[in-house]
């Protein structure tokens, strides 16, 4: 979701590049769950090779303040942990 907030729409291969530690099967599974929960929308284009794009739904976009707050918290945590060491 974080990468979709920052990029508005992404293809599967772009998501794979942005998440190098997530294998293809797990990424597919998580995207399917997000789609079932109406958080993301999957658009398949009728071309060869198949082109698939993922975007946030309006419901998914409603999570943006939460994701932004988590990003800010993470940045603050990293700064504080660097000071403590």
mmCIF file of C-alpha atoms in Angstrom:
data_model
loop_
_atom_site.group_PDB
_atom_site.id
_atom_site.type_symbol
_atom_site.label_atom_id
_atom_site.label_comp_id
_atom_site.label_asym_id
_atom_site.label_seq_id
_atom_site.Cartn_x
_atom_site.Cartn_y
_atom_site.Cartn_z
ATOM 1 C CA UNK A 1 0.000 0.000 0.000
ATOM 2 C CA UNK A 2 2.805 2.387 0.883
ATOM 3 C CA UNK A 3 4.249 2.228 -2.632
ATOM 4 C CA UNK A 4 0.819 2.783 -4.180
ATOM 5 C CA UNK A 5 0.359 5.948 -2.105
ATOM 6 C CA UNK A 6 3.672 7.212 -3.434
ATOM 7 C CA UNK A 7 3.150 6.130 -7.083
ATOM 8 C CA UNK A 8 -0.662 6.060 -7.656
ATOM 9 C CA UNK A 9 -0.461 2.984 -9.913
ATOM 10 C CA UNK A 10 2.086 0.223 -10.281
ATOM 11 C CA UNK A 11 2.540 -2.861 -12.383
ATOM 12 C CA UNK A 12 3.298 -6.198 -10.730
ATOM 13 C CA UNK A 13 6.929 -6.090 -11.900
ATOM 14 C CA UNK A 14 7.352 -2.589 -10.451
ATOM 15 C CA UNK A 15 6.032 -3.773 -7.099
ATOM 16 C CA UNK A 16 8.470 -6.703 -7.219
ATOM 17 C CA UNK A 17 11.380 -4.299 -7.751
ATOM 18 C CA UNK A 18 10.243 -2.097 -4.868
ATOM 19 C CA UNK A 19 9.866 -5.132 -2.579
ATOM 20 C CA UNK A 20 12.959 -7.245 -3.339
ATOM 21 C CA UNK A 21 12.666 -9.377 -0.198
ATOM 22 C CA UNK A 22 9.113 -10.507 -1.003
ATOM 23 C CA UNK A 23 8.913 -13.502 -3.326
ATOM 24 C CA UNK A 24 6.542 -13.535 -6.301
ATOM 25 C CA UNK A 25 4.111 -16.020 -4.742
ATOM 26 C CA UNK A 26 3.768 -14.060 -1.490
ATOM 27 C CA UNK A 27 3.339 -10.763 -3.344
ATOM 28 C CA UNK A 28 0.589 -12.290 -5.511
ATOM 29 C CA UNK A 29 -1.138 -13.674 -2.429
ATOM 30 C CA UNK A 30 -1.028 -10.360 -0.558
ATOM 31 C CA UNK A 31 -2.256 -8.404 -3.585
ATOM 32 C CA UNK A 32 -5.161 -10.826 -3.952
ATOM 33 C CA UNK A 33 -6.090 -10.321 -0.278
ATOM 34 C CA UNK A 34 -5.946 -6.526 -0.657
ATOM 35 C CA UNK A 35 -8.110 -6.802 -3.766
ATOM 36 C CA UNK A 36 -10.662 -9.014 -1.960
ATOM 37 C CA UNK A 37 -10.794 -6.452 0.858
ATOM 38 C CA UNK A 38 -11.489 -3.675 -1.685
ATOM 39 C CA UNK A 39 -8.283 -1.839 -0.764
ATOM 40 C CA UNK A 40 -6.699 -2.084 -4.208
ATOM 41 C CA UNK A 41 -8.041 -2.466 -7.739
ATOM 42 C CA UNK A 42 -6.405 -4.750 -10.277
ATOM 43 C CA UNK A 43 -6.724 -3.789 -13.942
ATOM 44 C CA UNK A 44 -5.717 -6.317 -16.592
ATOM 45 C CA UNK A 45 -5.064 -5.031 -20.107
ATOM 46 C CA UNK A 46 -5.791 -7.369 -23.044
ATOM 47 C CA UNK A 47 -2.300 -7.231 -24.535
ATOM 48 C CA UNK A 48 0.525 -9.715 -24.998
ATOM 49 C CA UNK A 49 2.348 -9.978 -22.697
ATOM 50 C CA UNK A 50 -0.382 -9.297 -20.172
ATOM 51 C CA UNK A 51 -0.177 -5.898 -18.514
ATOM 52 C CA UNK A 52 -1.561 -5.644 -14.989
ATOM 53 C CA UNK A 53 -1.791 -2.440 -12.959
ATOM 54 C CA UNK A 54 -2.704 -1.977 -9.330
ATOM 55 C CA UNK A 55 -4.257 1.185 -7.918
ATOM 56 C CA UNK A 56 -5.792 2.100 -4.590
ATOM 57 C CA UNK A 57 -9.573 2.177 -4.338
ATOM 58 C CA UNK A 58 -11.270 5.077 -2.561
ATOM 59 C CA UNK A 59 -11.446 2.843 0.498
ATOM 60 C CA UNK A 60 -7.717 2.114 0.161
ATOM 61 C CA UNK A 61 -6.972 5.825 -0.141
ATOM 62 C CA UNK A 62 -8.746 6.384 3.179
ATOM 63 C CA UNK A 63 -5.799 4.605 4.855
ATOM 64 C CA UNK A 64 -3.368 7.323 3.737
ATOM 65 C CA UNK A 65 -3.364 9.272 7.043
ATOM 66 C CA UNK A 66 -2.614 6.040 8.911
ATOM 67 C CA UNK A 67 0.205 5.064 6.543
ATOM 68 C CA UNK A 68 1.663 8.587 6.738
ATOM 69 C CA UNK A 69 1.532 8.483 10.542
ATOM 70 C CA UNK A 70 3.311 5.109 10.528
ATOM 71 C CA UNK A 71 5.972 6.494 8.174
ATOM 72 C CA UNK A 72 6.558 9.480 10.461
ATOM 73 C CA UNK A 73 6.720 7.220 13.517
ATOM 74 C CA UNK A 74 9.252 4.974 11.758
ATOM 75 C CA UNK A 75 11.444 7.930 10.829
ATOM 76 C CA UNK A 76 11.341 9.210 14.426
ATOM 77 C CA UNK A 77 12.099 5.738 15.765
ATOM 78 C CA UNK A 78 15.129 5.438 13.475
ATOM 79 C CA UNK A 79 16.440 8.845 14.547
ATOM 80 C CA UNK A 80 15.973 8.033 18.237
ATOM 81 C CA UNK A 81 17.580 4.612 17.958
ATOM 82 C CA UNK A 82 20.619 6.120 16.197
ATOM 83 C CA UNK A 83 21.024 8.633 19.037
ATOM 84 C CA UNK A 84 20.843 5.891 21.648
ATOM 85 C CA UNK A 85 23.716 3.914 20.077
#
